[in-house]
Amino acid sequence: MSRTVLVTGVSRYLGGRMAALLADDPAVSSVIGVDVVAPESPIPGTEFVRADIRNPVIAKVMGEAHVDTVVHMGVIATPKQAGGRSTMKEINVIGTMQLLAACQRTATVQSLVVKSTAAVYGSGPKDPAKFTEDMEPRHAPSSGWAKDSVEVETYVRGFARRRPDVSVSTLRFANFIGPRVQTAITGYFSLPVIPTVLGFDPRLQFIHEDDGLEALRRAVVNPRRGTFNIAGDGVLMLSQAIRRTGRATVAVPSPLVATLGRSLATRGLADFSPEAVRYLTYGRGLDTRAMRRVLGFEPLWSSEEAFMQFVRRDELEVDVA
Amino acid sequence: MPADPAEVRADEVARQIADEGRDLVRSGDAEGWTDFVRRRLSGEYPVDDYGFDPELTDRVLLALARPLYRSWFRVETTGLENVPGESAALVVANHSGTIAIDSIMAQLALHDEHPAHRHLRMLGANLVFQTPFLGEIARKAGHTLACHPDAERLLAAGEVVGVWPEGFKGIGKPFSQRYKLQRFGRGGFVAAALKTGAPIIPTAIVGAEEIYPMIANAKTLARILGLPYFPITPTFPWFGPLGMVPLPSKWLIHFGEPISTAHFPEGAADDPMIVFNLTDQVREQIQQSLYRLLVRRPSAFG
């Protein structure tokens, strides 16, 4: 069966690459990319529709094109990308609600793939070493992207109940990293001096950008119901990661990290929201057995290797050229 | 003039720490150490999923505690043959001493004296992991939060896991209660052993009770500081940091005969009766073992 896929959030890096990747896939006949703003350059093989998923236009687009698969990558991680926290929240939560309403209305929709984040597990001293998908957070996130993602997942579960005929997969990603992607975490590791929480050395996990996209592609062409943690193998301690970058650090008591961080991060996406600081304090680990067993996905890069691809991005870019 | 035995011992420990320090940098292993330092600086060392850093643990953390084990407490360890060389096991021990030095000594005993040099992976309270520095070091030394998922994951991976089911009730008890086992939590550790079929090794530690004899607990102060207790000992807080030097008691550690959990039917971990009985059996065995060790020990500081 040939698919018609709708991808949200295509004007950002990962969404754009996802759309292009799907357009290239023999199992996919057409790709419709949706975003609020137009992508910087046209995405090969993708029909771009400029639409705000916050309003019902999206339902019309989906109905007319007989979309059968929806890939939701429209959740924004930092207020800087959205132009303010309230816009961000609106795009994330109201946008998802509208998108799901449209999916519910569109009879042709058979599968929904949601790019979520491991941040929904929160971060704290009572966390087990590795979260499995069925675990409840011990320190539920109370703000920002993480909280938006928790709400998004709640609506997605509601949708899955109302449309049991649709296969819904939610992918909870560790931090994306790699030679090109720019996120809050790459912004953090690009600061001239990296602030850390005094007396803590969190465990971090990463997923290489190419691996992350491949996991999403897998979920599109080979739909599997359920929630899946997606991360590269192993962990890196924050101290270890920083030493790999060769950058200077300054360890400050936890209440001062956000203030110092914000003054250092005048540009870029580095995030020092309370939730981000908790992550930099306690870290997190994901159990990825279901990713292998059910989704049949095997990442090519470990957390460490993915991080090294980010550290060596300059030489790698030269190689590419 | 015959010197005070404690003074002699202090000298000995100081010398040993100096020796260890010299060993750390001295030739023979100098190359290893240059490499070690280079790896530390470049971040190129392995850690496992729990944050356990074996290189740092072996080279630095255990090396720092070793003089305490050898010269200060003169720990004598028996029953190591009861700890398997490769497979999983759950070491369950009594907890005492105001500060959890007993767990560090048990870790050293297994690492230094067991033929397979096993790392004891302990399960600690969440207070440990929310305390700056302490939580960081605990993870690097191979320990993790006391919770079902972590206990089962470590046992399933074939590790030797250590639990102190008395928790703060054990280490924070008054000196008058020494060597009396406190209540054993909710038996979560037994359930983890049952689920993974790992043997339980009841372990008795004698000596830790005397290192900081707690004569009173400043409860109000503890509440203000957010601690489970605030110890008052004959030397602390009166002598300041000097009062934090542990008394040089004589230690005996005995790893007892393993209690097998493999023969229980599936689902035994969810049968509260089996779990309670097994918990009692482990507790009883540790208590008996404590009495035997106390009889064997000539005196608390002997």
XYZ file of C-alpha atoms in Angstrom:
623
model
C 0.000 0.000 0.000
C 1.305 3.408 -0.871
C 0.952 6.073 1.724
C 0.054 9.696 1.892
C 1.848 11.224 4.822
C 1.296 14.545 6.520
C 4.217 15.903 8.527
C 3.825 18.844 10.904
C 6.633 21.175 11.886
C 8.464 20.789 8.543
C 10.007 24.240 8.528
C 12.337 23.312 11.308
C 15.409 21.190 10.699
C 14.207 17.773 11.852
C 10.721 18.130 10.376
C 12.159 19.153 7.022
C 14.577 16.266 6.929
C 11.821 13.875 7.981
C 9.594 14.999 5.121
C 12.443 14.621 2.623
C 13.312 11.190 4.004
C 9.724 10.011 3.666
C 9.399 11.453 0.167
C 12.358 9.281 -0.779
C 10.809 6.162 0.680
C 9.279 3.732 -1.835
C 6.489 2.920 0.619
C 5.327 6.537 0.546
C 3.586 8.033 -2.484
C 3.209 11.607 -1.355
C 4.227 13.843 1.514
C 2.462 16.967 2.656
C 4.465 19.259 4.892
C 2.687 21.658 7.202
C 4.066 24.531 9.231
C 3.222 28.070 10.285
C 6.119 29.529 8.334
C 7.546 28.414 5.001
C 10.767 26.379 5.077
C 13.954 28.253 4.161
C 14.383 26.162 1.047
C 11.818 23.885 -0.617
C 11.807 20.353 0.746
C 12.435 17.842 -2.040
C 9.407 15.722 -2.900
C 7.176 17.483 -0.404
C 4.120 19.558 -1.041
C 4.262 22.400 1.471
C 1.053 23.745 2.903
C 1.343 26.827 4.985
C -1.195 26.257 7.686
C -1.394 26.922 11.339
C -2.247 23.681 13.078
C -3.908 25.836 15.694
C -6.874 26.446 13.395
C -9.252 24.001 11.701
C -7.833 24.536 8.165
C -5.727 21.490 8.831
C -8.793 19.203 8.720
C -9.586 20.419 5.216
C -6.055 19.751 4.003
C -6.144 16.265 5.414
C -9.539 15.422 3.976
C -8.745 16.648 0.475
C -5.456 14.788 0.242
C -6.778 11.543 1.759
C -3.955 11.507 4.279
C -3.490 8.087 5.862
C -0.466 8.748 8.077
C 0.230 11.744 10.279
C 3.669 12.459 11.721
C 3.406 15.049 14.458
C 6.693 16.875 14.923
C 5.200 20.248 15.657
C 5.916 20.433 19.380
C 8.377 23.235 20.056
C 11.066 22.838 22.707
C 12.115 26.369 23.590
C 10.255 29.690 23.736
C 12.968 31.251 21.550
C 11.846 29.097 18.611
C 8.233 30.163 19.021
C 8.702 33.797 19.982
C 7.576 33.571 23.578
C 6.350 31.035 26.064
C 2.636 31.707 25.580
C 2.853 31.252 21.802
C 4.925 28.141 22.371
C 2.351 26.688 24.733
C -0.440 27.526 22.297
C 1.322 25.919 19.335
C 2.200 22.844 21.384
C -1.028 22.171 23.208
C -3.796 23.838 21.195
C -2.025 22.890 17.992
C -1.936 19.242 18.989
C -5.596 19.328 20.001
C -6.568 20.777 16.618
C -4.420 18.275 14.777
C -5.946 15.369 16.702
C -9.440 16.723 16.110
C -8.656 16.784 12.396
C -7.300 13.242 12.548
C -10.443 12.085 14.291
C -12.586 13.633 11.562
C -10.552 12.220 8.683
C -11.683 8.688 7.998
C -8.652 7.854 5.848
C -6.190 8.301 8.723
C -4.807 4.924 9.756
C -1.726 5.764 11.696
C -0.340 8.557 13.837
C 3.300 8.910 14.839
C 4.124 11.453 17.537
C 7.598 12.780 18.253
C 7.626 13.220 22.009
C 10.434 13.553 24.499
C 11.892 11.654 27.429
C 11.499 14.910 29.349
C 7.966 13.694 30.183
C 9.578 11.451 32.826
C 10.848 14.499 34.682
C 14.100 14.256 36.551
C 14.948 13.828 40.217
C 16.617 11.861 43.003
C 13.797 9.310 43.252
C 14.135 8.233 39.631
C 15.102 4.675 38.792
C 18.306 4.347 36.770
C 16.307 3.638 33.624
C 12.717 4.465 32.796
C 10.599 1.936 30.992
C 7.648 3.223 28.990
C 5.060 2.101 31.545
C 6.618 3.982 34.481
C 4.965 7.040 35.923
C 7.243 10.036 36.514
C 8.431 10.303 40.138
C 8.983 14.028 39.704
C 6.349 15.129 37.231
C 7.503 18.030 35.075
C 5.884 21.274 36.115
C 6.877 23.701 33.395
C 7.880 24.369 29.831
C 8.435 21.927 27.036
C 8.322 18.875 29.313
C 4.923 19.811 30.713
C 3.593 20.631 27.234
C 4.777 17.215 26.088
C 3.004 15.518 28.999
C -0.203 17.284 27.952
C 0.355 16.424 24.308
C 0.746 12.761 25.232
C -2.432 12.886 27.298
C -4.390 14.189 24.297
C -2.763 11.590 22.060
C -3.865 8.821 24.436
C -7.361 10.278 24.410
C -7.345 10.221 20.620
C -6.126 6.599 20.610
C -9.125 5.684 22.760
C -11.592 7.491 20.523
C -10.170 6.085 17.294
C -9.128 2.517 18.203
C -8.796 1.737 14.501
C -5.840 4.130 14.196
C -2.392 2.818 15.089
C -0.799 5.378 17.401
C 2.914 5.317 18.219
C 4.510 7.830 20.535
C 8.286 8.042 20.415
C 9.980 9.500 23.492
C 13.369 10.693 22.388
C 16.513 11.318 24.361
C 18.204 14.590 23.392
C 18.821 14.830 19.659
C 22.425 15.533 18.873
C 24.721 15.285 15.875
C 26.690 17.315 13.387
C 23.830 19.548 12.211
C 20.844 19.621 14.540
C 20.507 22.653 16.796
C 18.644 22.194 20.033
C 18.679 23.489 23.575
C 21.286 20.888 24.475
C 23.622 21.727 21.576
C 23.203 25.375 22.541
C 24.219 24.479 26.090
C 27.332 22.587 24.988
C 28.284 25.474 22.694
C 28.445 28.065 25.478
C 31.925 29.559 25.936
C 31.840 28.578 29.612
C 29.434 25.811 30.575
C 27.640 26.253 33.892
C 26.995 23.059 35.878
C 25.258 22.321 39.155
C 27.777 22.120 41.988
C 27.960 18.655 43.534
C 25.994 16.863 40.814
C 27.038 14.990 37.726
C 23.971 13.836 35.806
C 23.777 10.920 33.416
C 22.862 12.069 29.914
C 21.666 10.080 26.930
C 21.618 11.152 23.324
C 20.164 10.031 20.039
C 21.978 10.834 16.823
C 19.818 12.982 14.531
C 19.998 10.408 11.716
C 19.039 7.606 14.111
C 16.134 9.616 15.485
C 14.778 10.276 12.008
C 15.239 6.638 11.066
C 13.245 5.592 14.143
C 10.402 7.899 13.065
C 10.580 6.578 9.497
C 10.413 3.035 10.817
C 7.316 3.906 12.827
C 5.704 5.367 9.682
C 6.363 2.509 7.265
C 5.939 -0.209 9.866
C 3.340 1.086 12.334
C 3.529 -0.322 15.859
C 1.060 0.682 18.520
C 2.451 1.968 21.771
C 5.010 4.239 23.374
C 8.711 3.768 22.768
C 11.802 5.232 24.372
C 14.383 6.086 21.736
C 18.003 6.618 22.794
C 21.496 5.618 21.844
C 23.093 2.942 24.019
C 24.954 3.886 27.162
C 25.186 7.147 29.037
C 27.636 10.002 29.268
C 28.161 11.844 32.509
C 27.821 15.609 32.093
C 31.414 16.096 33.300
C 32.584 13.569 30.739
C 30.647 15.229 27.926
C 32.026 18.655 28.771
C 35.584 17.326 28.848
C 35.003 15.894 25.389
C 34.109 19.349 24.125
C 37.271 20.778 25.677
C 35.318 23.728 27.040
C 35.646 25.424 30.399
C 33.041 24.848 33.081
C 31.920 26.708 36.128
C 30.139 24.786 38.877
C 27.704 26.905 40.861
C 25.120 26.041 43.530
C 21.879 24.937 41.991
C 19.821 28.139 42.628
C 22.385 30.209 40.722
C 22.651 28.008 37.631
C 19.685 29.521 35.830
C 20.772 33.127 36.418
C 24.343 32.485 35.382
C 23.257 30.332 32.459
C 20.945 32.985 31.071
C 23.616 35.651 31.290
C 26.041 33.409 29.400
C 23.508 32.298 26.800
C 22.616 35.559 25.162
C 22.426 33.822 21.797
C 21.508 30.294 20.822
C 18.952 27.925 22.215
C 20.475 26.970 25.574
C 17.644 26.442 28.025
C 17.778 27.108 31.758
C 14.133 26.604 32.632
C 13.516 24.912 36.006
C 12.936 21.632 34.188
C 16.186 21.940 32.240
C 18.117 22.693 35.435
C 16.607 19.622 37.090
C 17.818 17.570 34.144
C 21.293 19.071 34.514
C 21.151 18.103 38.196
C 19.799 14.577 38.158
C 19.920 13.448 34.536
C 17.901 10.506 33.275
C 18.242 7.086 31.706
C 15.922 5.293 29.306
C 15.276 1.600 28.904
C 15.247 0.932 25.164
C 14.287 -2.740 25.029
C 10.866 -2.050 23.507
C 12.503 0.068 20.809
C 14.452 -2.997 19.720
C 11.893 -5.697 20.388
C 8.690 -4.102 19.156
C 9.749 -1.299 16.857
C 12.655 -3.352 15.505
C 14.900 -0.325 15.552
C 18.622 -0.485 16.293
C 20.458 2.839 16.566
C 23.731 3.087 14.655
C 25.352 5.456 17.152
C 25.671 5.040 20.908
C 25.024 8.077 23.113
C 28.744 8.672 23.272
C 29.316 8.284 19.527
C 26.419 10.599 18.749
C 27.854 13.195 21.097
C 31.268 12.888 19.471
C 29.645 13.555 16.079
C 28.439 16.825 17.578
C 31.869 17.648 19.042
C 33.562 16.978 15.700
C 30.875 18.761 13.675
C 33.286 21.247 12.166
C 35.647 18.644 10.708
C 32.684 16.520 9.632
C 31.133 19.393 7.720
C 34.434 19.802 5.904
C 34.331 16.126 5.009
C 30.835 16.484 3.644
C 31.887 19.415 1.475
C 57.455 5.629 77.080
C 54.790 3.289 75.767
C 52.654 5.206 73.319
C 48.887 5.155 73.375
C 47.713 2.339 71.029
C 45.273 4.683 69.290
C 48.120 7.094 68.635
C 50.262 4.345 67.184
C 47.399 3.324 64.969
C 46.833 6.895 63.825
C 50.491 7.071 62.845
C 50.194 3.812 61.006
C 47.129 4.968 59.094
C 48.754 8.264 58.220
C 51.756 6.373 56.949
C 49.603 4.072 54.922
C 47.634 6.917 53.384
C 50.947 8.527 52.451
C 52.105 5.194 50.995
C 48.939 4.771 49.027
C 49.348 8.301 47.778
C 52.913 7.567 46.750
C 51.811 4.293 45.172
C 49.265 6.224 43.210
C 51.975 8.151 41.445
C 55.057 5.994 41.836
C 56.857 4.278 38.999
C 55.878 0.760 37.971
C 52.444 2.130 37.489
C 53.538 5.587 36.504
C 52.631 4.964 32.913
C 49.205 3.710 33.959
C 48.723 6.853 35.974
C 49.707 9.203 33.187
C 47.190 7.429 30.989
C 44.630 7.573 33.748
C 45.028 11.309 34.174
C 44.930 11.855 30.431
C 41.727 9.831 30.134
C 40.154 11.695 33.046
C 40.939 15.037 31.441
C 39.654 14.076 28.023
C 36.571 12.292 29.356
C 37.508 9.029 27.645
C 36.569 6.527 30.319
C 33.623 4.162 30.448
C 30.677 4.485 32.806
C 27.757 2.086 32.925
C 24.066 2.912 32.725
C 23.940 3.718 36.444
C 26.861 6.120 36.227
C 29.299 3.596 37.750
C 32.860 4.628 36.945
C 34.985 1.504 37.632
C 38.276 3.209 36.911
C 37.672 6.055 39.333
C 36.332 3.619 41.934
C 39.311 1.268 41.743
C 42.018 3.865 41.463
C 40.777 6.584 43.747
C 37.628 6.032 45.797
C 38.473 2.584 47.169
C 42.125 3.496 47.562
C 41.144 6.352 49.868
C 39.032 4.079 52.092
C 41.543 1.220 52.156
C 43.703 2.521 55.050
C 40.567 2.692 57.196
C 39.775 -0.899 56.290
C 43.252 -2.276 56.852
C 44.800 -0.270 59.649
C 42.155 1.725 61.458
C 39.342 -0.834 61.771
C 41.554 -3.899 61.022
C 38.601 -5.559 59.309
C 38.543 -9.346 59.321
C 36.313 -10.781 56.621
C 35.002 -14.338 56.596
C 32.529 -16.321 54.535
C 33.673 -14.946 51.175
C 33.139 -18.407 49.688
C 29.415 -17.755 50.132
C 29.518 -14.965 47.556
C 29.411 -16.294 43.983
C 32.274 -15.422 41.668
C 30.249 -14.478 38.621
C 26.522 -14.752 39.099
C 24.079 -12.457 40.856
C 23.616 -12.341 44.608
C 21.877 -10.082 47.079
C 23.980 -9.144 50.091
C 21.734 -8.086 52.977
C 23.513 -6.613 55.968
C 22.892 -4.858 59.261
C 23.333 -1.101 59.239
C 24.970 0.942 61.968
C 27.504 3.571 62.816
C 25.745 6.966 62.430
C 27.485 7.424 59.072
C 27.239 4.588 56.565
C 30.930 3.647 56.661
C 29.847 0.020 57.106
C 28.643 -0.093 53.520
C 31.982 1.194 52.230
C 33.846 -1.426 54.273
C 31.603 -4.183 52.911
C 32.324 -2.943 49.391
C 36.063 -3.019 50.080
C 35.831 -6.486 51.611
C 34.275 -7.907 48.462
C 36.519 -5.981 46.132
C 39.839 -6.634 47.883
C 39.364 -10.030 49.445
C 36.987 -11.902 47.163
C 38.933 -13.902 44.552
C 36.757 -12.430 41.781
C 37.226 -8.853 43.133
C 33.543 -8.155 42.879
C 32.051 -4.702 42.992
C 29.206 -4.420 45.458
C 26.402 -2.415 43.850
C 24.504 -0.887 46.722
C 20.997 0.455 46.868
C 20.742 3.753 48.731
C 18.018 6.067 50.001
C 16.900 8.938 47.803
C 18.361 11.336 50.387
C 21.784 10.117 49.231
C 21.068 11.017 45.628
C 19.639 14.444 46.350
C 22.618 15.460 48.497
C 25.259 17.405 46.558
C 28.602 15.547 46.155
C 27.386 12.513 48.106
C 24.948 11.537 45.366
C 27.535 12.151 42.676
C 30.170 10.009 44.405
C 27.659 7.277 45.241
C 26.711 6.903 41.573
C 30.330 6.898 40.464
C 31.118 4.220 43.053
C 28.438 1.996 41.508
C 25.415 2.604 43.705
C 21.887 3.467 42.784
C 18.497 4.260 44.258
C 16.811 1.585 46.348
C 13.820 0.812 44.153
C 12.408 -2.346 42.589
C 13.350 -1.619 38.979
C 17.008 -0.943 39.771
C 17.363 -3.901 42.148
C 15.903 -6.281 39.596
C 17.861 -4.810 36.710
C 21.182 -5.159 38.549
C 20.427 -8.694 39.727
C 19.258 -9.729 36.275
C 22.585 -8.468 34.939
C 24.445 -10.785 37.338
C 25.722 -8.141 39.778
C 26.258 -8.487 43.525
C 23.757 -6.068 45.001
C 23.974 -4.756 48.562
C 21.013 -3.639 50.660
C 20.731 -2.297 54.179
C 17.055 -2.847 54.906
C 17.149 -1.137 58.297
C 17.955 2.125 56.523
C 18.183 5.220 58.705
C 16.580 3.343 61.589
C 19.733 1.237 61.612
C 22.539 3.767 61.270
C 20.743 6.417 63.324
C 19.931 4.291 66.348
C 21.259 5.146 69.826
C 24.355 3.384 71.127
C 22.276 1.592 73.755
C 20.521 -0.290 70.935
C 23.768 -1.564 69.406
C 23.640 -4.867 67.530
C 19.862 -5.025 67.848
C 18.431 -5.286 64.377
C 15.743 -2.746 63.606
C 12.658 -3.336 61.495
C 13.436 -4.542 57.962
C 11.517 -2.161 55.719
C 8.794 -3.713 53.599
C 10.733 -6.688 52.324
C 11.188 -5.151 48.890
C 14.666 -6.633 48.628
C 13.296 -10.156 49.122
C 10.798 -9.623 46.316
C 13.616 -8.495 44.005
C 15.645 -11.620 44.841
C 12.615 -13.849 44.314
C 11.854 -12.290 40.947
C 15.378 -12.810 39.676
C 16.130 -16.067 41.523
C 19.273 -14.550 43.050
C 20.481 -16.036 46.349
C 20.291 -13.854 49.456
C 23.495 -13.625 51.477
C 22.773 -12.579 55.070
C 25.754 -10.535 56.149
C 26.746 -9.416 59.627
C 29.003 -6.449 60.274
C 30.419 -6.002 63.754
C 32.403 -2.929 64.699
C 30.519 -0.109 63.030
C 28.350 0.437 66.112
C 31.312 1.766 68.109
C 32.774 4.231 65.583
C 30.440 7.096 66.486
C 28.533 6.018 69.604
C 25.375 8.078 69.333
C 24.279 9.086 72.812
C 21.575 11.500 71.758
C 19.707 12.742 68.734
C 19.156 16.493 68.302
C 15.756 16.083 66.677
C 14.939 19.768 66.267
C 18.255 20.461 64.597
C 17.760 17.422 62.357
C 14.362 18.745 61.333
C 15.793 22.159 60.499
C 18.576 20.596 58.423
C 16.230 18.134 56.743
C 18.202 15.151 58.046
C 16.743 11.903 59.399
C 18.671 12.455 62.664
C 21.407 14.682 64.064
C 23.907 12.657 66.072
C 25.396 13.701 69.386
C 28.369 11.500 70.254
C 30.980 11.806 73.023
C 33.161 13.702 70.538
C 30.700 15.298 68.106
C 29.852 18.129 67.758
C 31.973 19.108 70.775
C 35.388 18.705 69.128
C 34.321 20.040 65.759
C 35.910 18.305 62.757
C 38.154 16.333 65.128
C 35.013 14.829 66.603
C 34.300 13.346 63.200
C 37.288 10.998 63.396
C 35.735 7.564 63.872
C 36.791 5.594 66.952
C 39.148 2.747 65.991
C 36.901 -0.180 66.793
C 37.748 -3.716 65.732
C 35.587 -4.924 62.806
C 34.438 -8.371 61.737
C 32.414 -8.956 58.579
C 30.835 -12.310 57.889
C 29.099 -13.192 54.621
C 26.663 -15.901 55.715
C 25.373 -19.006 54.078
C 23.263 -18.130 51.017
C 19.503 -18.517 51.170
C 18.358 -19.822 47.818
C 15.353 -18.174 46.175
C 15.454 -20.132 42.920
C 13.265 -23.004 44.103
C 10.222 -20.829 44.793
C 7.406 -21.044 42.256
C 6.836 -18.217 39.823
C 4.791 -15.443 41.347
C 6.278 -16.015 44.818
C 7.403 -12.374 44.829
C 3.731 -11.356 44.864
C 2.855 -13.681 47.747
C 3.185 -11.542 50.879
C 3.392 -14.600 53.145
C 6.452 -15.975 51.357
C 8.047 -12.529 51.297
C 7.475 -11.924 55.035
C 8.742 -15.357 56.013
C 11.846 -15.003 53.917
C 12.460 -11.516 55.310
C 12.221 -12.913 58.835
C 14.558 -15.757 58.003
C 17.182 -13.345 56.656
C 16.813 -11.063 59.671
C 17.086 -13.964 62.093
C 20.191 -15.300 60.402
C 21.910 -11.903 60.501
C 21.050 -11.471 64.182
C 22.471 -14.917 65.056
C 25.567 -14.195 63.033
C 26.020 -10.871 64.879
C 25.918 -12.639 68.259
C 28.486 -15.187 67.086
C 30.848 -12.486 65.822
C 30.484 -10.488 69.049
C 31.512 -13.525 71.079
C 34.523 -14.006 68.818
C 35.666 -10.412 69.158
C 37.841 -9.986 72.270
C 36.771 -6.367 72.887
C 35.254 -3.480 70.974
C 38.635 -1.919 70.308
C 40.787 -5.044 70.595
